[in-house]
mmCIF file of C-alpha atoms and ligand atoms in Angstrom:
data_model
loop_
_atom_site.group_PDB
_atom_site.id
_atom_site.type_symbol
_atom_site.label_atom_id
_atom_site.label_comp_id
_atom_site.label_asym_id
_atom_site.label_seq_id
_atom_site.Cartn_x
_atom_site.Cartn_y
_atom_site.Cartn_z
ATOM 1 C CA MET Y 1 27.357 -10.786 20.994
ATOM 2 C CA LYS Y 2 24.055 -8.950 21.122
ATOM 3 C CA ARG Y 3 23.905 -9.449 24.829
ATOM 4 C CA SER Y 4 27.288 -7.887 25.428
ATOM 5 C CA ILE Y 5 26.368 -4.827 23.361
ATOM 6 C CA LYS Y 6 23.216 -4.495 25.383
ATOM 7 C CA LEU Y 7 25.185 -4.613 28.605
ATOM 8 C CA LEU Y 8 27.569 -1.969 27.340
ATOM 9 C CA ALA Y 9 24.644 0.181 26.306
ATOM 10 C CA SER Y 10 23.022 -0.123 29.673
ATOM 11 C CA ALA Y 11 26.315 0.859 31.249
ATOM 12 C CA GLY Y 12 26.315 3.967 29.101
ATOM 13 C CA LEU Y 13 29.292 2.757 27.122
ATOM 14 C CA ILE Y 14 27.662 2.378 23.727
ATOM 15 C CA ALA Y 15 30.114 4.849 22.191
ATOM 16 C CA LEU Y 16 32.832 2.238 22.753
ATOM 17 C CA ALA Y 17 30.792 -0.494 21.091
ATOM 18 C CA SER Y 18 29.905 1.469 17.996
ATOM 19 C CA SER Y 19 31.884 3.726 15.739
ATOM 20 C CA SER Y 20 28.697 5.418 14.541
ATOM 21 C CA ALA Y 21 28.402 9.135 15.087
ATOM 22 C CA PHE Y 22 24.734 8.508 15.896
ATOM 23 C CA ALA Y 23 25.444 6.572 19.059
ATOM 24 C CA ALA Y 24 24.551 9.495 21.296
ATOM 25 C CA ALA Y 25 21.431 10.309 19.274
ATOM 26 C CA ASP Y 26 20.291 6.698 19.557
ATOM 27 C CA ASP Y 27 19.651 6.900 23.255
ATOM 28 C CA LYS Y 28 17.980 10.219 22.836
ATOM 29 C CA LEU Y 29 15.691 8.936 20.090
ATOM 30 C CA ARG Y 30 14.929 5.775 22.001
ATOM 31 C CA ALA Y 31 13.995 7.747 25.096
ATOM 32 C CA ALA Y 32 11.887 10.115 22.991
ATOM 33 C CA ALA Y 33 10.114 7.144 21.383
ATOM 34 C CA GLU Y 34 9.396 5.671 24.801
ATOM 35 C CA GLN Y 35 8.089 8.988 26.051
ATOM 36 C CA ALA Y 36 5.868 9.364 22.987
ATOM 37 C CA GLN Y 37 3.979 6.093 23.474
ATOM 38 C CA PRO Y 38 1.039 7.497 25.509
ATOM 39 C CA ALA Y 39 0.566 10.311 22.972
ATOM 40 C CA VAL Y 40 0.604 7.779 20.100
ATOM 41 C CA ILE Y 41 -2.136 5.805 21.837
ATOM 42 C CA GLU Y 42 -4.129 9.003 22.305
ATOM 43 C CA SER Y 43 -3.831 9.790 18.585
ATOM 44 C CA LEU Y 44 -4.930 6.246 17.709
ATOM 45 C CA HIS Y 45 -7.927 6.640 19.992
ATOM 46 C CA ASP Y 46 -8.846 9.971 18.367
ATOM 47 C CA MET Y 47 -8.578 8.553 14.862
ATOM 48 C CA VAL Y 48 -10.398 5.266 15.504
ATOM 49 C CA LEU Y 49 -13.374 7.258 16.821
ATOM 50 C CA ILE Y 50 -13.555 9.000 13.425
ATOM 51 C CA GLU Y 51 -15.166 6.392 11.187
ATOM 52 C CA SER Y 52 -13.702 6.807 7.715
ATOM 53 C CA GLY Y 53 -14.744 4.081 5.277
ATOM 54 C CA SER Y 54 -13.703 4.773 1.687
ATOM 55 C CA SER Y 55 -17.207 6.008 0.742
ATOM 56 C CA ASP Y 56 -17.773 7.959 3.978
ATOM 57 C CA VAL Y 57 -17.078 11.440 2.627
ATOM 58 C CA GLU Y 58 -18.090 13.135 5.876
ATOM 59 C CA GLY Y 59 -15.853 10.896 8.003
ATOM 60 C CA LEU Y 60 -12.973 11.322 5.578
ATOM 61 C CA LYS Y 61 -13.367 15.097 5.827
ATOM 62 C CA LYS Y 62 -13.024 14.784 9.607
ATOM 63 C CA MET Y 63 -9.892 12.670 9.159
ATOM 64 C CA ALA Y 64 -8.503 15.252 6.724
ATOM 65 C CA ASP Y 65 -9.264 18.073 9.178
ATOM 66 C CA TYR Y 66 -7.591 16.134 11.990
ATOM 67 C CA THR Y 67 -4.431 15.157 10.110
ATOM 68 C CA GLU Y 68 -4.073 18.553 8.450
ATOM 69 C CA ALA Y 69 -4.259 20.315 11.828
ATOM 70 C CA ARG Y 70 -1.629 17.930 13.220
ATOM 71 C CA LEU Y 71 0.722 18.549 10.280
ATOM 72 C CA LYS Y 72 0.224 22.322 10.612
ATOM 73 C CA ALA Y 73 1.095 22.125 14.306
ATOM 74 C CA LEU Y 74 4.372 20.448 13.288
ATOM 75 C CA GLY Y 75 5.177 23.371 11.015
ATOM 76 C CA ALA Y 76 4.121 21.938 7.645
ATOM 77 C CA LYS Y 77 2.673 23.900 4.788
ATOM 78 C CA THR Y 78 -0.473 21.923 4.040
ATOM 79 C CA GLU Y 79 -2.659 21.492 1.030
ATOM 80 C CA ARG Y 80 -5.949 19.703 0.362
ATOM 81 C CA ARG Y 81 -6.097 18.011 -3.040
ATOM 82 C CA LYS Y 82 -9.392 16.873 -4.516
ATOM 83 C CA THR Y 83 -9.173 13.333 -5.812
ATOM 84 C CA ALA Y 84 -10.109 13.013 -9.470
ATOM 85 C CA LYS Y 85 -12.341 9.933 -9.186
ATOM 86 C CA GLY Y 86 -14.152 7.952 -6.507
ATOM 87 C CA ALA Y 87 -16.060 9.365 -3.541
ATOM 88 C CA GLY Y 88 -14.444 12.773 -4.020
ATOM 89 C CA ALA Y 89 -12.766 13.167 -0.619
ATOM 90 C CA ASP Y 90 -9.596 15.218 -0.209
ATOM 91 C CA MET Y 91 -5.987 14.142 0.048
ATOM 92 C CA VAL Y 92 -3.923 15.924 2.679
ATOM 93 C CA ILE Y 93 -0.404 16.865 1.650
ATOM 94 C CA GLY Y 94 2.054 18.413 4.098
ATOM 95 C CA ALA Y 95 5.379 19.937 3.034
ATOM 96 C CA PHE Y 96 8.371 20.709 5.238
ATOM 97 C CA GLU Y 97 11.445 22.536 4.046
ATOM 98 C CA GLY Y 98 14.805 21.732 5.589
ATOM 99 C CA THR Y 99 18.435 22.706 5.228
ATOM 100 C CA GLY Y 100 19.823 19.414 3.830
ATOM 101 C CA SER Y 101 19.966 17.834 0.393
ATOM 102 C CA LYS Y 102 17.634 14.799 0.353
ATOM 103 C CA LYS Y 103 13.984 14.737 -0.652
ATOM 104 C CA LEU Y 104 11.989 12.402 1.554
ATOM 105 C CA MET Y 105 8.323 11.387 1.404
ATOM 106 C CA LEU Y 106 6.073 9.527 3.832
ATOM 107 C CA ILE Y 107 2.709 8.087 2.819
ATOM 108 C CA ALA Y 108 -0.267 6.523 4.618
ATOM 109 C CA HIS Y 109 -4.021 6.387 4.001
ATOM 110 C CA MET Y 110 -7.001 7.754 5.909
ATOM 111 C CA ASP Y 111 -9.750 5.428 4.653
ATOM 112 C CA THR Y 112 -10.793 2.053 6.051
ATOM 113 C CA VAL Y 113 -12.693 -0.911 4.590
ATOM 114 C CA TYR Y 114 -15.536 -0.650 7.112
ATOM 115 C CA GLU Y 115 -19.156 0.432 6.655
ATOM 116 C CA HIS Y 116 -20.453 3.357 8.662
ATOM 117 C CA GLY Y 117 -21.625 2.258 12.125
ATOM 118 C CA ILE Y 118 -18.865 -0.323 12.615
ATOM 119 C CA LEU Y 119 -17.925 1.162 16.017
ATOM 120 C CA ASP Y 120 -21.265 -0.080 17.397
ATOM 121 C CA THR Y 121 -20.160 -3.690 17.025
ATOM 122 C CA GLN Y 122 -16.368 -3.280 17.076
ATOM 123 C CA PRO Y 123 -15.563 -0.494 19.507
ATOM 124 C CA TYR Y 124 -12.183 0.899 20.575
ATOM 125 C CA LYS Y 125 -10.949 -1.495 23.246
ATOM 126 C CA VAL Y 126 -7.710 -2.009 25.151
ATOM 127 C CA ASP Y 127 -6.761 -5.554 26.166
ATOM 128 C CA GLY Y 128 -3.231 -5.991 27.496
ATOM 129 C CA ASN Y 129 -0.766 -5.086 24.767
ATOM 130 C CA ARG Y 130 -3.488 -5.067 22.116
ATOM 131 C CA ILE Y 131 -5.644 -2.105 21.188
ATOM 132 C CA TYR Y 132 -8.646 -2.966 19.042
ATOM 133 C CA GLY Y 133 -10.496 -0.662 16.685
ATOM 134 C CA PRO Y 134 -11.617 -0.479 13.036
ATOM 135 C CA GLY Y 135 -8.737 0.804 10.926
ATOM 136 C CA ILE Y 136 -6.375 1.050 13.893
ATOM 137 C CA ALA Y 137 -3.648 -0.932 12.110
ATOM 138 C CA ASP Y 138 -4.709 -0.286 8.510
ATOM 139 C CA ASP Y 139 -3.861 2.469 8.401
ATOM 140 C CA LYS Y 140 -4.354 4.819 11.323
ATOM 141 C CA GLY Y 141 -1.288 3.263 12.939
ATOM 142 C CA GLY Y 142 0.711 4.359 9.881
ATOM 143 C CA ILE Y 143 -0.563 7.926 10.223
ATOM 144 C CA ALA Y 144 0.331 7.877 13.931
ATOM 145 C CA VAL Y 145 3.882 6.667 13.191
ATOM 146 C CA ILE Y 146 4.352 9.539 10.755
ATOM 147 C CA LEU Y 147 2.875 12.257 12.978
ATOM 148 C CA HIS Y 148 4.739 11.204 16.120
ATOM 149 C CA SER Y 149 8.057 10.510 14.374
ATOM 150 C CA LEU Y 150 7.950 14.007 12.915
ATOM 151 C CA LYS Y 151 7.138 15.408 16.359
ATOM 152 C CA ILE Y 152 10.194 13.657 17.834
ATOM 153 C CA LEU Y 153 12.441 14.901 15.022
ATOM 154 C CA ASN Y 154 10.994 18.385 15.371
ATOM 155 C CA ASP Y 155 11.775 18.364 19.088
ATOM 156 C CA VAL Y 156 15.431 17.455 18.473
ATOM 157 C CA GLY Y 157 15.638 20.187 15.833
ATOM 158 C CA TRP Y 158 16.308 17.832 12.899
ATOM 159 C CA ARG Y 159 16.132 19.672 9.576
ATOM 160 C CA ASP Y 160 18.625 17.636 7.559
ATOM 161 C CA TYR Y 161 16.574 17.273 4.380
ATOM 162 C CA ALA Y 162 15.864 19.484 1.388
ATOM 163 C CA LYS Y 163 12.188 18.710 1.588
ATOM 164 C CA LEU Y 164 9.999 16.281 3.425
ATOM 165 C CA THR Y 165 6.527 15.587 2.105
ATOM 166 C CA VAL Y 166 3.678 13.760 3.825
ATOM 167 C CA SER Y 167 0.746 12.366 1.842
ATOM 168 C CA PHE Y 168 -2.469 11.027 3.373
ATOM 169 C CA ASN Y 169 -4.967 9.752 0.768
ATOM 170 C CA PRO Y 170 -8.673 8.882 1.237
ATOM 171 C CA ASP Y 171 -9.170 6.040 -1.260
ATOM 172 C CA GLU Y 172 -6.451 3.406 -0.822
ATOM 173 C CA GLU Y 173 -8.940 0.658 -0.029
ATOM 174 C CA VAL Y 174 -10.725 1.259 -3.335
ATOM 175 C CA GLY Y 175 -7.567 1.069 -5.436
ATOM 176 C CA SER Y 176 -6.488 4.717 -4.950
ATOM 177 C CA ILE Y 177 -8.515 5.461 -8.067
ATOM 178 C CA GLY Y 178 -8.426 9.207 -7.433
ATOM 179 C CA SER Y 179 -5.084 9.613 -5.663
ATOM 180 C CA GLY Y 180 -2.795 7.040 -7.297
ATOM 181 C CA GLU Y 181 -1.642 9.285 -10.134
ATOM 182 C CA ILE Y 182 -0.980 12.124 -7.671
ATOM 183 C CA ILE Y 183 1.083 9.783 -5.469
ATOM 184 C CA SER Y 184 3.117 8.698 -8.524
ATOM 185 C CA GLU Y 185 3.733 12.288 -9.534
ATOM 186 C CA LEU Y 186 4.728 13.380 -6.012
ATOM 187 C CA ALA Y 187 6.944 10.330 -5.453
ATOM 188 C CA ASP Y 188 8.899 11.123 -8.618
ATOM 189 C CA GLN Y 189 9.957 14.421 -7.033
ATOM 190 C CA HIS Y 190 11.578 12.600 -4.091
ATOM 191 C CA ASP Y 191 14.639 10.421 -3.456
ATOM 192 C CA VAL Y 192 12.970 8.086 -0.990
ATOM 193 C CA VAL Y 193 9.360 7.129 -0.189
ATOM 194 C CA LEU Y 194 8.554 5.266 3.016
ATOM 195 C CA SER Y 195 5.047 3.795 2.862
ATOM 196 C CA CYS Y 196 3.390 3.207 6.210
ATOM 197 C CA GLU Y 197 0.994 0.282 5.855
ATOM 198 C CA PRO Y 198 0.905 -2.064 8.870
ATOM 199 C CA THR Y 199 3.206 -5.000 9.433
ATOM 200 C CA VAL Y 200 1.884 -8.343 10.726
ATOM 201 C CA ALA Y 201 2.332 -8.604 14.489
ATOM 202 C CA PRO Y 202 3.953 -11.608 16.169
ATOM 203 C CA PRO Y 203 2.931 -14.292 16.920
ATOM 204 C CA VAL Y 204 0.907 -14.297 13.658
ATOM 205 C CA ALA Y 205 4.192 -13.499 11.901
ATOM 206 C CA LYS Y 206 7.523 -14.610 13.357
ATOM 207 C CA ASN Y 207 8.851 -11.056 13.480
ATOM 208 C CA GLU Y 208 7.798 -7.604 12.388
ATOM 209 C CA SER Y 209 8.909 -6.824 8.846
ATOM 210 C CA LEU Y 210 9.452 -4.384 6.014
ATOM 211 C CA LEU Y 211 7.942 -5.263 2.648
ATOM 212 C CA LEU Y 212 9.574 -5.176 -0.802
ATOM 213 C CA GLY Y 213 6.781 -6.307 -3.101
ATOM 214 C CA ALA Y 214 3.020 -6.400 -3.640
ATOM 215 C CA SER Y 215 0.972 -7.601 -6.557
ATOM 216 C CA GLY Y 216 -0.691 -5.179 -8.922
ATOM 217 C CA THR Y 217 -4.150 -5.536 -10.405
ATOM 218 C CA ALA Y 218 -5.569 -5.307 -13.915
ATOM 219 C CA THR Y 219 -8.676 -6.317 -15.847
ATOM 220 C CA GLY Y 220 -8.997 -8.198 -19.101
ATOM 221 C CA THR Y 221 -11.836 -7.950 -21.605
ATOM 222 C CA ILE Y 222 -12.522 -10.096 -24.617
ATOM 223 C CA ASP Y 223 -15.072 -9.052 -27.234
ATOM 224 C CA VAL Y 224 -16.430 -11.221 -30.016
ATOM 225 C CA LYS Y 225 -18.457 -9.932 -32.953
ATOM 226 C CA GLY Y 226 -20.410 -12.426 -34.998
ATOM 227 C CA LYS Y 227 -23.501 -12.243 -37.181
ATOM 228 C CA ALA Y 228 -27.125 -12.525 -36.072
ATOM 229 C CA SER Y 229 -29.477 -14.914 -37.761
ATOM 230 C CA HIS Y 230 -32.730 -16.806 -37.095
ATOM 231 C CA ALA Y 231 -31.743 -19.679 -34.807
ATOM 232 C CA GLY Y 232 -34.495 -21.929 -36.140
ATOM 233 C CA ALA Y 233 -34.920 -21.013 -39.820
ATOM 234 C CA ALA Y 234 -31.388 -20.045 -40.913
ATOM 235 C CA PRO Y 235 -28.745 -20.796 -38.281
ATOM 236 C CA GLN Y 236 -26.170 -21.522 -41.011
ATOM 237 C CA LEU Y 237 -26.301 -17.844 -42.077
ATOM 238 C CA GLY Y 238 -25.264 -16.641 -38.600
ATOM 239 C CA ARG Y 239 -21.824 -16.468 -36.995
ATOM 240 C CA ASN Y 240 -22.221 -17.544 -33.379
ATOM 241 C CA ALA Y 241 -20.331 -15.099 -31.136
ATOM 242 C CA LEU Y 242 -21.121 -17.157 -28.017
ATOM 243 C CA LEU Y 243 -19.478 -20.283 -29.405
ATOM 244 C CA GLU Y 244 -16.455 -18.317 -30.549
ATOM 245 C CA LEU Y 245 -16.185 -16.741 -27.080
ATOM 246 C CA ALA Y 246 -16.297 -20.190 -25.457
ATOM 247 C CA HIS Y 247 -13.489 -21.302 -27.770
ATOM 248 C CA GLN Y 248 -11.418 -18.216 -26.917
ATOM 249 C CA LEU Y 249 -11.922 -18.600 -23.155
ATOM 250 C CA LEU Y 250 -10.771 -22.202 -23.271
ATOM 251 C CA GLN Y 251 -7.706 -21.508 -25.370
ATOM 252 C CA THR Y 252 -6.626 -18.473 -23.311
ATOM 253 C CA GLN Y 253 -7.416 -19.804 -19.837
ATOM 254 C CA ASP Y 254 -3.800 -20.833 -19.176
ATOM 255 C CA VAL Y 255 -2.132 -17.991 -21.028
ATOM 256 C CA ALA Y 256 -0.625 -16.522 -17.837
ATOM 257 C CA LYS Y 257 0.996 -19.805 -16.839
ATOM 258 C CA SER Y 258 3.778 -19.257 -19.354
ATOM 259 C CA ILE Y 259 4.479 -15.751 -17.987
ATOM 260 C CA PRO Y 260 5.810 -16.046 -14.420
ATOM 261 C CA GLY Y 261 4.586 -13.154 -12.274
ATOM 262 C CA THR Y 262 1.193 -12.935 -13.939
ATOM 263 C CA GLN Y 263 -2.167 -14.537 -13.213
ATOM 264 C CA LEU Y 264 -5.370 -14.366 -15.279
ATOM 265 C CA ASN Y 265 -8.792 -15.777 -14.513
ATOM 266 C CA TRP Y 266 -11.895 -15.264 -16.641
ATOM 267 C CA THR Y 267 -14.658 -14.366 -14.190
ATOM 268 C CA THR Y 268 -17.595 -12.791 -16.063
ATOM 269 C CA ALA Y 269 -19.307 -13.385 -19.400
ATOM 270 C CA LYS Y 270 -22.242 -12.119 -21.425
ATOM 271 C CA ALA Y 271 -23.782 -13.253 -24.702
ATOM 272 C CA GLY Y 272 -27.088 -13.216 -26.551
ATOM 273 C CA THR Y 273 -30.357 -11.563 -25.617
ATOM 274 C CA VAL Y 274 -33.027 -13.917 -26.937
ATOM 275 C CA ARG Y 275 -33.208 -17.682 -27.354
ATOM 276 C CA ASN Y 276 -34.182 -17.786 -31.012
ATOM 277 C CA GLN Y 277 -31.376 -15.677 -32.441
ATOM 278 C CA ILE Y 278 -27.772 -16.698 -33.184
ATOM 279 C CA PRO Y 279 -25.942 -14.117 -31.009
ATOM 280 C CA ASP Y 280 -23.883 -11.535 -32.846
ATOM 281 C CA HIS Y 281 -22.015 -10.345 -29.759
ATOM 282 C CA ALA Y 282 -20.347 -11.917 -26.725
ATOM 283 C CA SER Y 283 -17.886 -10.658 -24.155
ATOM 284 C CA ALA Y 284 -16.043 -11.800 -21.035
ATOM 285 C CA GLY Y 285 -13.982 -10.204 -18.275
ATOM 286 C CA ALA Y 286 -10.900 -11.392 -16.401
ATOM 287 C CA ASP Y 287 -9.272 -10.670 -13.064
ATOM 288 C CA ILE Y 288 -5.532 -10.161 -13.542
ATOM 289 C CA ARG Y 289 -2.765 -10.043 -10.888
ATOM 290 C CA LEU Y 290 0.802 -9.005 -11.594
ATOM 291 C CA THR Y 291 4.037 -9.149 -9.679
ATOM 292 C CA ILE Y 292 6.332 -8.042 -12.508
ATOM 293 C CA PRO Y 293 6.442 -4.513 -13.944
ATOM 294 C CA ASP Y 294 6.034 -5.504 -17.623
ATOM 295 C CA GLY Y 295 3.488 -8.280 -17.004
ATOM 296 C CA LEU Y 296 0.638 -6.432 -18.667
ATOM 297 C CA GLN Y 297 2.456 -5.945 -21.978
ATOM 298 C CA LYS Y 298 3.534 -9.586 -21.994
ATOM 299 C CA LEU Y 299 -0.018 -10.777 -21.312
ATOM 300 C CA GLN Y 300 -1.437 -8.549 -24.026
ATOM 301 C CA ALA Y 301 1.054 -9.881 -26.573
ATOM 302 C CA ALA Y 302 0.377 -13.505 -25.615
ATOM 303 C CA LEU Y 303 -3.397 -13.004 -25.763
ATOM 304 C CA ASP Y 304 -3.228 -11.273 -29.145
ATOM 305 C CA GLU Y 305 -1.302 -14.224 -30.502
ATOM 306 C CA LYS Y 306 -3.720 -16.828 -29.063
ATOM 307 C CA VAL Y 307 -6.943 -15.244 -30.321
ATOM 308 C CA LYS Y 308 -5.731 -15.385 -33.932
ATOM 309 C CA ASN Y 309 -6.863 -19.008 -33.850
ATOM 310 C CA ARG Y 310 -10.641 -18.955 -34.547
ATOM 311 C CA LEU Y 311 -13.277 -21.636 -34.277
ATOM 312 C CA ILE Y 312 -15.858 -19.809 -36.413
ATOM 313 C CA PRO Y 313 -14.751 -18.064 -39.578
ATOM 314 C CA ASP Y 314 -15.788 -14.427 -40.131
ATOM 315 C CA THR Y 315 -16.001 -13.592 -36.437
ATOM 316 C CA GLU Y 316 -13.980 -10.681 -35.037
ATOM 317 C CA VAL Y 317 -12.181 -11.081 -31.728
ATOM 318 C CA SER Y 318 -10.469 -8.346 -29.744
ATOM 319 C CA VAL Y 319 -8.834 -8.648 -26.341
ATOM 320 C CA THR Y 320 -7.570 -5.827 -24.117
ATOM 321 C CA VAL Y 321 -5.920 -5.685 -20.736
ATOM 322 C CA THR Y 322 -6.266 -2.511 -18.663
ATOM 323 C CA ALA Y 323 -3.924 -1.557 -15.835
ATOM 324 C CA GLY Y 324 -5.255 -1.021 -12.321
ATOM 325 C CA ARG Y 325 -2.925 -0.481 -9.379
ATOM 326 C CA PRO Y 326 0.657 -1.088 -10.487
ATOM 327 C CA PRO Y 327 2.637 -3.887 -8.841
ATOM 328 C CA PHE Y 328 5.193 -2.866 -6.244
ATOM 329 C CA VAL Y 329 8.599 -4.363 -6.900
ATOM 330 C CA ALA Y 330 11.409 -2.818 -4.868
ATOM 331 C CA ASP Y 331 14.799 -2.592 -6.536
ATOM 332 C CA ASP Y 332 18.271 -3.161 -5.044
ATOM 333 C CA ARG Y 333 18.218 0.302 -3.497
ATOM 334 C CA GLY Y 334 14.973 -0.621 -1.721
ATOM 335 C CA ARG Y 335 16.522 -3.862 -0.469
ATOM 336 C CA ALA Y 336 19.538 -1.945 0.842
ATOM 337 C CA LEU Y 337 17.222 0.469 2.645
ATOM 338 C CA ALA Y 338 15.313 -2.426 4.232
ATOM 339 C CA ARG Y 339 18.646 -3.856 5.449
ATOM 340 C CA GLN Y 340 19.417 -0.470 6.957
ATOM 341 C CA GLY Y 341 16.119 -0.868 8.803
ATOM 342 C CA GLN Y 342 17.197 -4.303 10.041
ATOM 343 C CA ALA Y 343 20.400 -2.806 11.443
ATOM 344 C CA ILE Y 344 18.383 -0.150 13.259
ATOM 345 C CA TYR Y 345 16.072 -2.769 14.781
ATOM 346 C CA ALA Y 346 19.155 -4.714 15.858
ATOM 347 C CA GLU Y 347 20.211 -1.705 17.932
ATOM 348 C CA LEU Y 348 17.077 -2.389 19.985
ATOM 349 C CA ASP Y 349 17.968 -6.078 20.083
ATOM 350 C CA ARG Y 350 14.935 -6.842 17.923
ATOM 351 C CA LYS Y 351 14.694 -8.840 14.733
ATOM 352 C CA LEU Y 352 13.165 -7.303 11.616
ATOM 353 C CA ASP Y 353 12.292 -9.546 8.663
ATOM 354 C CA ILE Y 354 12.281 -8.550 5.015
ATOM 355 C CA ALA Y 355 9.070 -9.753 3.342
ATOM 356 C CA GLU Y 356 9.387 -10.234 -0.410
ATOM 357 C CA MET Y 357 5.830 -10.197 -1.702
ATOM 358 C CA THR Y 358 2.203 -9.920 -0.604
ATOM 359 C CA GLY Y 359 -0.992 -10.554 -2.539
ATOM 360 C CA GLY Y 360 -2.546 -7.397 -1.129
ATOM 361 C CA ALA Y 361 -2.049 -4.249 -3.172
ATOM 362 C CA THR Y 362 -0.393 -1.064 -1.899
ATOM 363 C CA ASP Y 363 0.234 2.561 -2.870
ATOM 364 C CA ALA Y 364 3.950 1.740 -2.844
ATOM 365 C CA GLY Y 365 3.173 0.468 -6.370
ATOM 366 C CA TYR Y 366 2.192 3.973 -7.483
ATOM 367 C CA ALA Y 367 5.168 5.508 -5.669
ATOM 368 C CA ALA Y 368 7.632 3.067 -7.272
ATOM 369 C CA ARG Y 369 6.027 2.940 -10.722
ATOM 370 C CA SER Y 370 8.577 5.072 -12.590
ATOM 371 C CA GLY Y 371 11.534 3.632 -10.694
ATOM 372 C CA LYS Y 372 12.799 7.080 -9.714
ATOM 373 C CA ALA Y 373 12.365 7.066 -5.932
ATOM 374 C CA VAL Y 374 13.591 4.312 -3.602
ATOM 375 C CA VAL Y 375 10.421 2.843 -2.089
ATOM 376 C CA VAL Y 376 9.949 0.496 0.878
ATOM 377 C CA GLU Y 377 6.627 -0.558 2.451
ATOM 378 C CA SER Y 378 5.285 -1.399 5.924
ATOM 379 C CA PHE Y 379 6.613 1.271 8.245
ATOM 380 C CA GLY Y 380 3.256 1.376 10.083
ATOM 381 C CA LEU Y 381 2.488 -0.283 13.423
ATOM 382 C CA ALA Y 382 2.324 -4.036 13.881
ATOM 383 C CA GLY Y 383 -1.173 -5.472 14.030
ATOM 384 C CA TRP Y 384 -3.572 -8.031 12.660
ATOM 385 C CA GLY Y 385 -7.231 -8.565 11.761
ATOM 386 C CA TYR Y 386 -7.341 -5.824 9.138
ATOM 387 C CA HIS Y 387 -9.935 -6.301 6.400
ATOM 388 C CA ALA Y 388 -11.435 -8.859 8.778
ATOM 389 C CA ARG Y 389 -12.813 -8.607 12.312
ATOM 390 C CA ASP Y 390 -11.256 -7.532 15.593
ATOM 391 C CA GLU Y 391 -8.521 -5.438 14.010
ATOM 392 C CA TYR Y 392 -5.824 -4.515 16.513
ATOM 393 C CA ILE Y 393 -2.362 -3.061 16.941
ATOM 394 C CA ASP Y 394 0.304 -4.410 19.246
ATOM 395 C CA THR Y 395 1.491 -1.642 21.581
ATOM 396 C CA ASN Y 396 4.884 -3.393 21.816
ATOM 397 C CA SER Y 397 5.552 -2.187 18.278
ATOM 398 C CA ILE Y 398 5.075 1.521 19.012
ATOM 399 C CA VAL Y 399 8.553 2.286 20.387
ATOM 400 C CA PRO Y 400 10.555 0.253 17.837
ATOM 401 C CA ARG Y 401 8.526 1.645 14.952
ATOM 402 C CA LEU Y 402 9.038 5.257 16.086
ATOM 403 C CA TYR Y 403 12.714 4.544 16.628
ATOM 404 C CA LEU Y 404 13.016 2.911 13.187
ATOM 405 C CA MET Y 405 11.324 5.794 11.397
ATOM 406 C CA THR Y 406 13.149 8.617 13.192
ATOM 407 C CA ARG Y 407 16.547 6.970 13.103
ATOM 408 C CA LEU Y 408 16.183 5.968 9.434
ATOM 409 C CA LEU Y 409 15.045 9.445 8.373
ATOM 410 C CA MET Y 410 18.099 10.923 10.095
ATOM 411 C CA GLU Y 411 20.389 8.471 8.310
ATOM 412 C CA LEU Y 412 18.697 9.080 4.960
ATOM 413 C CA GLY Y 413 18.888 12.838 5.352
ATOM 414 C CA ASN Y 414 22.571 12.545 6.182
ATOM 415 C CA ALA Y 415 23.403 10.150 3.302
ATOM 416 C CA LYS Y 416 25.776 11.419 0.630
HETATM 417 ZN ZN1 LIG O 501 -3.916 -0.121 4.104
#
């Protein structure tokens, strides 16, 4: 079936094979995507040579200058937004105004996980269909997809949106501590957010994919107050906070197991200052992962219930969980959008998988937090080795990814 459509297409008869009004635009977009490939590679080269680790304020400023200039050249009104916390680098926000009705947003991040000087040991390098470089997949490839898709759409005169916003943040790899709230707020003003983190390249993955879920992070703290006393002369007058903490850690260690979609592990602890005193204070910290939106509330309630049971009378125990990056859980609208993406890939005779969940966190969680916008992740280039060594992108993904983004934006803008 696919083969016969391909033959028809190559014979210029695709209009007969498809009732879609986009059939003519398809060929145009595909040709434009093919033509854009060398320019995409040039942009990747430019960006990889700008080292931009999350704490590299100078490098991040260069990335902001570069991306802002590119957005301006495409006709965007641009803005630099100081991030509230973290290294203090700027976000770049570009705004386009169109003539349609939909509000669309594209996000990617400018920072990488690498220390300054990484290019000395892991330089930009082309090897067949792989291009290596720190941050080239995560997430400079995502920035390149956005910039070059918008260039293609600009060239065909597409303005079928009410507004189109681009957000590039400088702190994704450190939890988006300064930009996350801004991303949430911006996303809520849009109908759709396409997040452009990389997708895993074949053959590491079977096929390229779009992603519908990512775990969120949180921290847990437990505090125990006891009563100090001489450990040798009058231990019976003290209330040992360390022993009570040990009791609480043991009885709460499996608390998350009864709440599917949550995970809690106690990882740090502190108690006592000197050997000869019954400690009056002890505390511990937990790493928490969440894949359900209300996981934090459920964990808090379960912990509160557990800690009521005390080993040592007269001790006080308090436990708190604090939200970090919210989990990303796409809804049915997100799933429908991902299927739309699959149909677009099928036009190129390529298979696109839908990935349900990853352990890595993403800004899609901030964008989807309120549930207002439809959010789907992984519109960046295909690659591998990110957060590791020898990070690369697969150049075979450039054309399909540009085609997917441009074609999908046109469909979304046109949707009733
Ligand atoms: Zn990333």
